[in-house]
Short mmCIF file of C-alpha atoms in Angstrom, two decimals:
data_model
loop_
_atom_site.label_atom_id
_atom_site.label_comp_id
_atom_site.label_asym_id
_atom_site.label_seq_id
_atom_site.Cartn_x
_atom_site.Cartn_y
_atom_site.Cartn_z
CA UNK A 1221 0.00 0.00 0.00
CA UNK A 1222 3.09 2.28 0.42
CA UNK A 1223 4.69 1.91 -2.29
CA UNK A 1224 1.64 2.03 -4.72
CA UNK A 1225 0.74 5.36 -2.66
CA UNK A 1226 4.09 6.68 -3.58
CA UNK A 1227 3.50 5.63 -7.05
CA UNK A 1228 0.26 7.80 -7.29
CA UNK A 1229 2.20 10.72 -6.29
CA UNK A 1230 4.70 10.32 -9.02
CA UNK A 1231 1.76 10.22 -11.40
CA UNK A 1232 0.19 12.87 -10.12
CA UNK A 1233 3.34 14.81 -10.29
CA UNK A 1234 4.53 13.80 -13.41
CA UNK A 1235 0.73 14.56 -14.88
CA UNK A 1236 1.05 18.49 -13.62
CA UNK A 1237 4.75 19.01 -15.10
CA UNK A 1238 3.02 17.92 -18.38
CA UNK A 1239 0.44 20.41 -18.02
CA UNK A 1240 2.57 23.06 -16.94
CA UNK A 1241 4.52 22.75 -20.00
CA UNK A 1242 1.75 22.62 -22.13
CA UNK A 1243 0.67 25.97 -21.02
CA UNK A 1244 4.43 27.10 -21.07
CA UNK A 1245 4.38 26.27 -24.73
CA UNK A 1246 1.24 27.89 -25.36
CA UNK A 1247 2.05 31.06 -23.78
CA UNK A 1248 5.45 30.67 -26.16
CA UNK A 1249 3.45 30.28 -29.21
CA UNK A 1250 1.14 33.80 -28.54
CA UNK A 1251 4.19 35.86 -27.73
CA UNK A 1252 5.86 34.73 -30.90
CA UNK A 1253 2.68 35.54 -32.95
CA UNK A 1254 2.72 39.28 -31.44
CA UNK A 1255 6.08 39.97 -32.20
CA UNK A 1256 5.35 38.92 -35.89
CA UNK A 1257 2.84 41.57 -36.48
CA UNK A 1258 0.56 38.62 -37.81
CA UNK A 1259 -3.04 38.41 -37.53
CA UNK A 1260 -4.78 36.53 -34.80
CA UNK A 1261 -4.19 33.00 -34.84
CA UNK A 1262 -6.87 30.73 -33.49
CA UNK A 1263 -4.67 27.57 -31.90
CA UNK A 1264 -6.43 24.29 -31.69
CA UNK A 1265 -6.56 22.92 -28.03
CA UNK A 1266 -5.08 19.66 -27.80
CA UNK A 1267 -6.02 17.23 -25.62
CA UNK A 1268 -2.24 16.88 -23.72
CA UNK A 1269 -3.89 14.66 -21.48
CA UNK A 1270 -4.96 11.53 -24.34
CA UNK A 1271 -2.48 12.34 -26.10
CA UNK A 1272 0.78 10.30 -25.96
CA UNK A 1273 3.61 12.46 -27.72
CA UNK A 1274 6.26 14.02 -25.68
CA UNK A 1275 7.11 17.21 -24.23
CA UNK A 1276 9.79 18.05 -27.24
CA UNK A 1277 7.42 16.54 -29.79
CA UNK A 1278 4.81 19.16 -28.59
CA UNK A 1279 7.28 22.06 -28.10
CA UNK A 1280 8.38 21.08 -32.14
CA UNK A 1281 4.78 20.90 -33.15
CA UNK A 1282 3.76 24.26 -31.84
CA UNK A 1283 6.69 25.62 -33.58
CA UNK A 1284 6.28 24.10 -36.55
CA UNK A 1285 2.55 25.77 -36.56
CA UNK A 1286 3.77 29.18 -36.05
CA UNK A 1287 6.12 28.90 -38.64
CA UNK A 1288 3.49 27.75 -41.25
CA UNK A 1289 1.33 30.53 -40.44
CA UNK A 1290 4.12 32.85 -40.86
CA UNK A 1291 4.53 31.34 -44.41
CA UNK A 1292 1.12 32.01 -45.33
CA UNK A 1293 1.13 35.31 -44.44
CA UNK A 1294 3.92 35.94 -46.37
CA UNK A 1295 2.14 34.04 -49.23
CA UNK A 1296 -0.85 36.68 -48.68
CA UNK A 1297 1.09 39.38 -48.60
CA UNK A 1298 3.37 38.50 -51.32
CA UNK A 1299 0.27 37.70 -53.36
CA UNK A 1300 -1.83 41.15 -52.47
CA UNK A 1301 1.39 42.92 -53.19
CA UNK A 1302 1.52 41.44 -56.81
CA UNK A 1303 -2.82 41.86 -56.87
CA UNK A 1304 -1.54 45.90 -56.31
CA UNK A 1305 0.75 45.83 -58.90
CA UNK A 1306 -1.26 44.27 -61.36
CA UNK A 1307 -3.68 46.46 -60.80
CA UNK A 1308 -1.37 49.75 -61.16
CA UNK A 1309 -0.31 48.18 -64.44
CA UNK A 1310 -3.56 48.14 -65.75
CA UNK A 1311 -4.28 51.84 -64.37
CA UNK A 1312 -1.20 52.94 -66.37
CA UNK A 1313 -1.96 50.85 -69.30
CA UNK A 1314 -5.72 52.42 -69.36
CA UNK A 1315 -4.62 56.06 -68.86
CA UNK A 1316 -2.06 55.56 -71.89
CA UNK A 1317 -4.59 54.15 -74.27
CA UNK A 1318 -7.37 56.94 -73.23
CA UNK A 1319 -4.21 59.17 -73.66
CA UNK A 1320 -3.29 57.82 -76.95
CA UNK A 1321 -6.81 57.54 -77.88
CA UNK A 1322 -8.00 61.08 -77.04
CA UNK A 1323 -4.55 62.55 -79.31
CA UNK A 1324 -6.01 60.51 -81.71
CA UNK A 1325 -9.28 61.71 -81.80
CA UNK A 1326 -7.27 65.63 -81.71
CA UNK A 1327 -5.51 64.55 -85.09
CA UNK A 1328 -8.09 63.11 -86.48
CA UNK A 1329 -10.78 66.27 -85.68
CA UNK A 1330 -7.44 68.67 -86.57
CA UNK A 1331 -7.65 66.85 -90.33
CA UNK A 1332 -10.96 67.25 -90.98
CA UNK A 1333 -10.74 70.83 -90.03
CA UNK A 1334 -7.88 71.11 -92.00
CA UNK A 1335 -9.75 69.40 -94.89
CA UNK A 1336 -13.12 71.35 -94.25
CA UNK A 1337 -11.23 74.77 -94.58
CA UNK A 1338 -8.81 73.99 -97.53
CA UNK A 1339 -12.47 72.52 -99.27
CA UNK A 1340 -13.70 75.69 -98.60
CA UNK A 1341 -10.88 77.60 -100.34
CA UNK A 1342 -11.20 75.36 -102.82
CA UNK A 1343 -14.73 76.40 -103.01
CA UNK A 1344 -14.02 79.59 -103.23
CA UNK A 1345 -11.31 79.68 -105.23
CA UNK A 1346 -13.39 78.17 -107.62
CA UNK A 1347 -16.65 80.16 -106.99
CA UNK A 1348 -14.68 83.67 -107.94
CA UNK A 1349 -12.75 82.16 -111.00
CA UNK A 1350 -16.05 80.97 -112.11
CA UNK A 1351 -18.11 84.55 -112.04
CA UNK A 1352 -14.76 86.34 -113.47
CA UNK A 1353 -15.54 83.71 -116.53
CA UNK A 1354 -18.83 82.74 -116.45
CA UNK A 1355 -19.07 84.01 -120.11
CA UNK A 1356 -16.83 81.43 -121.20
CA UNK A 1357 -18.25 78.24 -121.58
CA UNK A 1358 -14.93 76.46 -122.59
CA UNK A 1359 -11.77 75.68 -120.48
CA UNK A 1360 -9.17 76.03 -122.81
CA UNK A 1361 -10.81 79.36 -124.00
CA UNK A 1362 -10.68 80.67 -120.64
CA UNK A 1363 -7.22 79.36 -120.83
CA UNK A 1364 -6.20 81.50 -123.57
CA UNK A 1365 -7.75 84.13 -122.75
CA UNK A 1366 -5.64 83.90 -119.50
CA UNK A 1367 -2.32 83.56 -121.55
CA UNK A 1368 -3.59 87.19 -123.17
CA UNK A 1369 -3.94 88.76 -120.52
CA UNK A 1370 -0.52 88.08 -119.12
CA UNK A 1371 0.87 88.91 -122.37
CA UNK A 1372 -0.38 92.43 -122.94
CA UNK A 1373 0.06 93.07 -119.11
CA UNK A 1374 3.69 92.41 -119.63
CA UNK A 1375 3.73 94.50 -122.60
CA UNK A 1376 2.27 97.07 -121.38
CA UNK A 1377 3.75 97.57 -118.08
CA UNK A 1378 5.72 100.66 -117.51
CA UNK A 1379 7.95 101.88 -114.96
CA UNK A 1380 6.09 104.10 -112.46
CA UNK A 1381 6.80 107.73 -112.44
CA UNK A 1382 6.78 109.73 -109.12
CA UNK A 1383 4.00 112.18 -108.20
CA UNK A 1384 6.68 114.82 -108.47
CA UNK A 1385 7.93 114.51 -111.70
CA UNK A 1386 3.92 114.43 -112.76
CA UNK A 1387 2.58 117.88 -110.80
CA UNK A 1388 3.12 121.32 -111.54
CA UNK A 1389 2.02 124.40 -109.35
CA UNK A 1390 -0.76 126.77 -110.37
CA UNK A 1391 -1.13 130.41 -108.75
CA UNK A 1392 -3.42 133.38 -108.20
CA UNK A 1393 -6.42 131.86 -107.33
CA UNK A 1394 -8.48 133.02 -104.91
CA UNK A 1395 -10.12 130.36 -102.71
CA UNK A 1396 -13.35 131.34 -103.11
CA UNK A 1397 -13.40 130.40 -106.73
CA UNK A 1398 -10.88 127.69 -106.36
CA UNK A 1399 -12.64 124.25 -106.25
CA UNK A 1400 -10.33 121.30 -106.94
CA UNK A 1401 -13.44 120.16 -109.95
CA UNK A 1402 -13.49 123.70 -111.69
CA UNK A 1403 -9.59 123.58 -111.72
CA UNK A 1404 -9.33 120.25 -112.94
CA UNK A 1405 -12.26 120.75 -115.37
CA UNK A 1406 -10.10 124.18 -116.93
CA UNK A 1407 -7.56 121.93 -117.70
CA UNK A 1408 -8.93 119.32 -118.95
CA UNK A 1409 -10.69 121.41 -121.57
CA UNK A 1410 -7.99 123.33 -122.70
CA UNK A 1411 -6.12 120.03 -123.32
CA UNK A 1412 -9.08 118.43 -125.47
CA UNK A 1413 -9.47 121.27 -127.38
CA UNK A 1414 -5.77 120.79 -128.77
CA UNK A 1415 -5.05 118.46 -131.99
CA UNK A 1416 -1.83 117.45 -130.80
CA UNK A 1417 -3.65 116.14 -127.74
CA UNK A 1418 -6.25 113.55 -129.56
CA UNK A 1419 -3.83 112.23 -131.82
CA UNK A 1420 -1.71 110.99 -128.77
CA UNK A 1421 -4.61 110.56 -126.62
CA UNK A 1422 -7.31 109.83 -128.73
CA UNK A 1423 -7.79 106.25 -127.47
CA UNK A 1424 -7.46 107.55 -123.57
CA UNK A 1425 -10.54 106.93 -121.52
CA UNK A 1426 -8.82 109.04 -118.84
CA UNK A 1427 -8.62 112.87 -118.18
CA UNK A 1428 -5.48 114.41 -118.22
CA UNK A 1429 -5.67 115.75 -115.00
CA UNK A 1430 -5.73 112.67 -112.48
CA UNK A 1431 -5.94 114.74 -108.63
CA UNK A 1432 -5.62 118.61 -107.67
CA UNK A 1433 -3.95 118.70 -104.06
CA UNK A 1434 -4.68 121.82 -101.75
CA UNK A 1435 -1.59 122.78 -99.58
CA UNK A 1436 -1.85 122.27 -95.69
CA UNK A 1437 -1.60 125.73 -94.81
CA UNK A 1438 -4.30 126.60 -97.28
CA UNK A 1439 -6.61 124.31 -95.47
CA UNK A 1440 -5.85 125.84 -92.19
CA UNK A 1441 -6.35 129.10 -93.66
CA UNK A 1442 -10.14 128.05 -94.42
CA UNK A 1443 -10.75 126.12 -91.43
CA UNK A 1444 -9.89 128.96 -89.01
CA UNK A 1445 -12.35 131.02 -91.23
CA UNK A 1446 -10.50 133.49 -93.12
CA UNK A 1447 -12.37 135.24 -95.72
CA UNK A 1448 -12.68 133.53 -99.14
CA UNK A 1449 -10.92 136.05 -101.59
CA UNK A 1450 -7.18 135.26 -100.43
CA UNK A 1451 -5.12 134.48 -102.79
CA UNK A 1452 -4.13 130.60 -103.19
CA UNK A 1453 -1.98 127.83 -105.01
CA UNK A 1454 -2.65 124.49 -106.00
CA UNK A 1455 -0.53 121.59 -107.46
CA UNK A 1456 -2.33 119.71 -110.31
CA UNK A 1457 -1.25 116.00 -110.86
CA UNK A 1458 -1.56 114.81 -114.21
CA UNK A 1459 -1.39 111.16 -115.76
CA UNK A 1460 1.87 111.23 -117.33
CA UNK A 1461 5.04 113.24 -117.67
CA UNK A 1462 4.15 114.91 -121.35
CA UNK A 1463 1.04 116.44 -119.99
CA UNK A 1464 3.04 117.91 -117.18
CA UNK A 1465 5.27 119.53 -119.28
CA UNK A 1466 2.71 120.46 -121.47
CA UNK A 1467 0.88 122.17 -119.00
CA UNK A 1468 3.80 124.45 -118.43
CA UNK A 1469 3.18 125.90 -121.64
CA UNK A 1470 -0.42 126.88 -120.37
CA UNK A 1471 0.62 129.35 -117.91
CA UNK A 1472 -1.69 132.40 -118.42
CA UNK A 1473 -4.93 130.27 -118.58
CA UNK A 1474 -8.04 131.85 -117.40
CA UNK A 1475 -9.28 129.68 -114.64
CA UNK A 1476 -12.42 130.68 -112.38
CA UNK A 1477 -12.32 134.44 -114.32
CA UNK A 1478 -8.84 134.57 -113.26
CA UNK A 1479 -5.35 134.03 -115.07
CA UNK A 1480 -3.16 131.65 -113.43
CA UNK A 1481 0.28 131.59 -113.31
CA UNK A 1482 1.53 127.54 -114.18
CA UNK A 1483 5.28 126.76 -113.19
CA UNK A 1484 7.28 123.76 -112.71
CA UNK A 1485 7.95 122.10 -109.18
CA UNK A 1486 11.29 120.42 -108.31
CA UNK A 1487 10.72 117.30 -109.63
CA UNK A 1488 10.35 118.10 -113.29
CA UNK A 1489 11.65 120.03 -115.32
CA UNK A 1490 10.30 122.14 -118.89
CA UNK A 1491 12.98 120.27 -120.87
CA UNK A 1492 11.42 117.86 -123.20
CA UNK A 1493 9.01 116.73 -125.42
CA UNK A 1494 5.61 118.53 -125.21
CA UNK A 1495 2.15 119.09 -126.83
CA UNK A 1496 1.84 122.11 -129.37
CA UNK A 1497 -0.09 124.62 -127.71
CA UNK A 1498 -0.45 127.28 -130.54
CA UNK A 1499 -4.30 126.69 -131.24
CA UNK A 1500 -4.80 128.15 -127.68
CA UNK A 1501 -2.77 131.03 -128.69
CA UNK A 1502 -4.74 131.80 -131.79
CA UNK A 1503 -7.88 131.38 -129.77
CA UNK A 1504 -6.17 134.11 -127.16
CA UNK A 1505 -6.90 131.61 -124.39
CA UNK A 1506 -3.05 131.98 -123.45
CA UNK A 1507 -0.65 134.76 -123.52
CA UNK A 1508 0.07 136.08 -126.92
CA UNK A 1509 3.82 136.50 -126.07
CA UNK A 1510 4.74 133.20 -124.61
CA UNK A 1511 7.02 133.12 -121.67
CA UNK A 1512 8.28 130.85 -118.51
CA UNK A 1513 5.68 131.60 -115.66
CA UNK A 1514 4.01 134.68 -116.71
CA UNK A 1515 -0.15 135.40 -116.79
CA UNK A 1516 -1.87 137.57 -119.59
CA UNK A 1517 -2.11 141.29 -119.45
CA UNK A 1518 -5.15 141.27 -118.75
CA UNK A 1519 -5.62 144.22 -115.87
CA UNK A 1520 -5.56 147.74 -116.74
CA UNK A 1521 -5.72 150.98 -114.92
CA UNK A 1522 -8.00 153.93 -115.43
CA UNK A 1523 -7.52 157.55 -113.88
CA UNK A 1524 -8.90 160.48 -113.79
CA UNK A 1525 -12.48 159.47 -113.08
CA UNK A 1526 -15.11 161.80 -110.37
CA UNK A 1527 -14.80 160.43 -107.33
CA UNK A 1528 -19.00 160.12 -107.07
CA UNK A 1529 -18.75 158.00 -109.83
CA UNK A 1530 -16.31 155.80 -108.57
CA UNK A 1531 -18.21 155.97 -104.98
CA UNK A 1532 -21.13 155.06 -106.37
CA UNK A 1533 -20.10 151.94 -108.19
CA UNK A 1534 -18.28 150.76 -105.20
CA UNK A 1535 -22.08 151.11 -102.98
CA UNK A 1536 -23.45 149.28 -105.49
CA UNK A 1537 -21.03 146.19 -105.93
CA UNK A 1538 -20.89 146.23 -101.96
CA UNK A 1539 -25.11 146.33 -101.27
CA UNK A 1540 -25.71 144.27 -104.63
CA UNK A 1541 -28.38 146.53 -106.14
CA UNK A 1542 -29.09 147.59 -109.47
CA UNK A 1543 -28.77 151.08 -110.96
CA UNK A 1544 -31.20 153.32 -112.30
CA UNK A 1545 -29.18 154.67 -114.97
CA UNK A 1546 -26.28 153.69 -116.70
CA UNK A 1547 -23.37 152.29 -114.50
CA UNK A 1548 -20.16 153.39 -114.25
CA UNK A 1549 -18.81 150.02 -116.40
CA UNK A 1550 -21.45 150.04 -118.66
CA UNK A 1551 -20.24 153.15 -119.81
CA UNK A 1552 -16.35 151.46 -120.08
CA UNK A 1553 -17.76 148.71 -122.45
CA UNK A 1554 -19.40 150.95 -124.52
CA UNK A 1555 -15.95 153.18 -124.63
CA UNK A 1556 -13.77 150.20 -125.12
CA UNK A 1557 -15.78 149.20 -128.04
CA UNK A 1558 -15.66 151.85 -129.76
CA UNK A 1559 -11.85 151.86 -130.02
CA UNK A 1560 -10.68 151.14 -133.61
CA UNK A 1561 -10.59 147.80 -134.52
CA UNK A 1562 -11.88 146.27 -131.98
CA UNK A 1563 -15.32 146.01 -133.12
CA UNK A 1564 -14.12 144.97 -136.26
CA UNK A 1565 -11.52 141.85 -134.35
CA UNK A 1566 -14.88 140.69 -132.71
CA UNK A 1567 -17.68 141.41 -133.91
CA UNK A 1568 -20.19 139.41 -131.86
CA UNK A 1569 -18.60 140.75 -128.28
CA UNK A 1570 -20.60 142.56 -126.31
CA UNK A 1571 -18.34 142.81 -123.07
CA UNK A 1572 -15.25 143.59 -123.35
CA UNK A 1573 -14.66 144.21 -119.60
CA UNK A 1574 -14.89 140.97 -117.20
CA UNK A 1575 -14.50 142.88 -114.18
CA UNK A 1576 -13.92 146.03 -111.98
CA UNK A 1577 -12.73 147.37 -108.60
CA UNK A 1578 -12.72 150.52 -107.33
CA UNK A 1579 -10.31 151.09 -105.09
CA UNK A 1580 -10.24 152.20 -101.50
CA UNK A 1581 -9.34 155.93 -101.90
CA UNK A 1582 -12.29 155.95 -104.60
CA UNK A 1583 -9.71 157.90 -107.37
CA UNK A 1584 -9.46 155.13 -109.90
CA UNK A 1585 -10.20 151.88 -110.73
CA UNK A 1586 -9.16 148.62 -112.25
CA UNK A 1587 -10.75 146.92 -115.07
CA UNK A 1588 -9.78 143.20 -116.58
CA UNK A 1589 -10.45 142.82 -120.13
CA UNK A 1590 -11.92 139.89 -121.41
CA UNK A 1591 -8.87 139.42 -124.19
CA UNK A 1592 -5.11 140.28 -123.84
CA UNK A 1593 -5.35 142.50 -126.96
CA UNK A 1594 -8.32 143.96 -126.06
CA UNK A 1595 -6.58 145.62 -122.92
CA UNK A 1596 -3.20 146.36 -125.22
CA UNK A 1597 -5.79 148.22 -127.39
CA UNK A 1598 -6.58 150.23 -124.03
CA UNK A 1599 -3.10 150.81 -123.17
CA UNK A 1600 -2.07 151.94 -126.54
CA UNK A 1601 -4.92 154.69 -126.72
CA UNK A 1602 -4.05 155.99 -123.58
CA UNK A 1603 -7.38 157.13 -122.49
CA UNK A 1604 -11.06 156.56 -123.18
CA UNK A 1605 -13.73 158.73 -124.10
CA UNK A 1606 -16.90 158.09 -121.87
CA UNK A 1607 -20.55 158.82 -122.21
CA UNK A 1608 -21.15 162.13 -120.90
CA UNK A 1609 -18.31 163.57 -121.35
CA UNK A 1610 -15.93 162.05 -119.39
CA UNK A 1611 -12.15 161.59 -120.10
CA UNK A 1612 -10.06 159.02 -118.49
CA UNK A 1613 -6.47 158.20 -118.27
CA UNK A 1614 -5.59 154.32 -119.33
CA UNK A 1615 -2.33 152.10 -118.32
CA UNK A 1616 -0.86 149.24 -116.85
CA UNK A 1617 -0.81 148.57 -112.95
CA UNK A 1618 2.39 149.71 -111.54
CA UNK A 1619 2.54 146.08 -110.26
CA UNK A 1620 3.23 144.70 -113.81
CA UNK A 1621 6.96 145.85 -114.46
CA UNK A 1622 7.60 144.49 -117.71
CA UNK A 1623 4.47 145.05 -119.02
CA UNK A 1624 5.20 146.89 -121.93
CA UNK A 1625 7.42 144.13 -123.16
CA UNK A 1626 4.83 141.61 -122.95
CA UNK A 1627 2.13 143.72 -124.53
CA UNK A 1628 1.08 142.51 -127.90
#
């Protein structure tokens, strides 16, 4: 009975040293899973009590355990690591073909709209060549007539000439009477009225004047409201360089009731071939003695006149009304005419005076005569014999120096 007591206690013993290290291992196998970071593992319980292995075969299958769980987790990671990377593949593989798909769809829209436009210039292109020859039914007509075209442009081109070289001045106008269309119209008359002129420019749908160009000051003048009879000057442009210097040859011309004076600007010069003027000289539309820059005698001066005369022509050019009797050049015209050979010249004048002014003292006067002989007549009688019985005393303005050379 003893020593079967004292073998009970043995067992008993030997029974709680297993199950102490059982829990010993246990508590092993949780710390080891914490320090790993791992998830939760749920550890079977084992019967230690049925079961017959050892304490070392236990302690080597609880590590064994821990290390296949490790493994797995490493599998699981390993594996979601290559799930991420798959998946940022694809993400990179999807944003390059929407990439490459929407800078295809921006070169393809960019070539239509390229297309669209260069069909539209096409269109047009085609539209405007089509109404220039819409009269011509065939293509190799139109083609010819192309060919032309280029021909007689080439043969016909010419090397511009400068304004300058084309312009000349033109002087003593006032700017009352000076509008750029009544200068330009002067001209152009006195040009078509010359043979010369339609044998050369017969065929010429232009004028020969092409612009007449005021000076700056001149247009200050007006717009800061002078008064309209100052004199002025104007540069006339014609089409070529033979008018130009042709129109040098009209200075004296009787523009707007007034003769001009017509000289050459810097650019060109009175050297060269020009028009023959001489049909205006017959006509005594230009000075009879022809020289550089010079007007027609046109102006002469009469003295020795009653001052109520003069006084009273001077109210009534200044109110504008009309005289009762006969006025004071009325009574010139009639004198004038009466010179010899005058009425026999022209027979069908009835004015030979175009103008008068009285001047400011109210002494004398001056009268412009509608011809350059007529006033030469004047001059050379040295006085006219009224109506009424008046005497006066003709010459030339003191103004006009070499008038006596000039006079016809």
């Amino acid at each position: 009975l003893a020593f079967s007591g004292e073998k009970m206690d043995e067992d008993s013993q030997l029974a709680n040293a297993r199950c102490n290290d059982s829990q010993l291992a246990a508590e092993e196998l949780t710390a080891v899973e914490d320090v790993g970071s791992c998830e939760v593992q749920v550890v079977e319980e084992v019967d230690y009590e049925d079961s017959n292995l050892s304490d070392g075969e236990l302690l080597e299958d609880a590590k064994s355990l821990a290390t296949d769980a490790e493994s797995e987790d490493e599998a699981a990671s390993a594996t979601s690591a290559a799930e991420a990377e798959d998946a940022e593949a694809e993400d990179s593989e999807a944003s390059e073909d929407s990439t490459s798909s929407s800078a295809k769809e921006r070169r393809h829209k960019r070539r239509r709209r390229s297309s669209h436009h260069g069909h539209r210039r096409r269109r047009r292109r085609h539209h405007s060549s089509r109404d220039r020859d819409r009269h011509d039914t065939s293509r190799g007509r139109r083609k010819r007539l192309k060919t032309e075209k280029d021909n007689s442009g080439e043969a016909n081109k010419q090397p511009v000439v400068p304004r300058a070289q084309r312009e000349v001045y033109v002087g003593g106008l006032l700017w009352k009477d000076a509008d750029k269309e009544g200068i330009a119209e002067s001209f152009n008359s006195a040009f078509e009225a010359l043979p010369d002129y339609q044998k050369h420019y017969g065929h010429e749908t232009r004028k020969p004047v092409l612009q007449v160009h005021y000076p700056k000051d001149i247009i200050r003048k007006a717009a800061a409201g002078m008064r309209g009879d100052f004199a002025i000057f104007v540069f006339v442009e014609f089409i070529d360089q033979l008018l130009a210097r042709t129109a040098l040859k009209l200075t004296g011309l009787r523009i707007a009731q007034r003769s001009v004076r017509v000289c050459s600007t810097m650019g060109i010069g009175s050297e060269g071939e020009t028009l023959d003027v001489e049909p205006l000289r017959q006509l005594e539309k230009l000075p009879l003695r022809p020289l550089d820059g010079t007007t027609m005698l046109l102006n002469v001066w009469l003295g020795g006149l009653p001052m109520r005369l003069c006084r009273e022509e001077l109210h009534r050019k200044r109110s504008g009304s009309w005289a009762k009797h006969e006025t004071l050049e009325s009574r010139i015209c009639t004198a004038v005419l009466a010179l010899p050979g005058i009425k026999l010249r022209y027979p069908q004048m009835e004015r030979p005076i175009v103008s008068l002014r009285v001047s400011e003292c109210q002494r004398y006067i001056f009268v412009e005569a509608a011809t350059e002989l007529i006033a030469s007549s004047m001059v050379a009688a040295k006085g006219l014999s009224l109506p009424g019985g008046l005497e006066a005393t003709t010459g030339w303005p003191v103004a006009v120096i070499d008038a006596e050379e000039r006079a016809p």
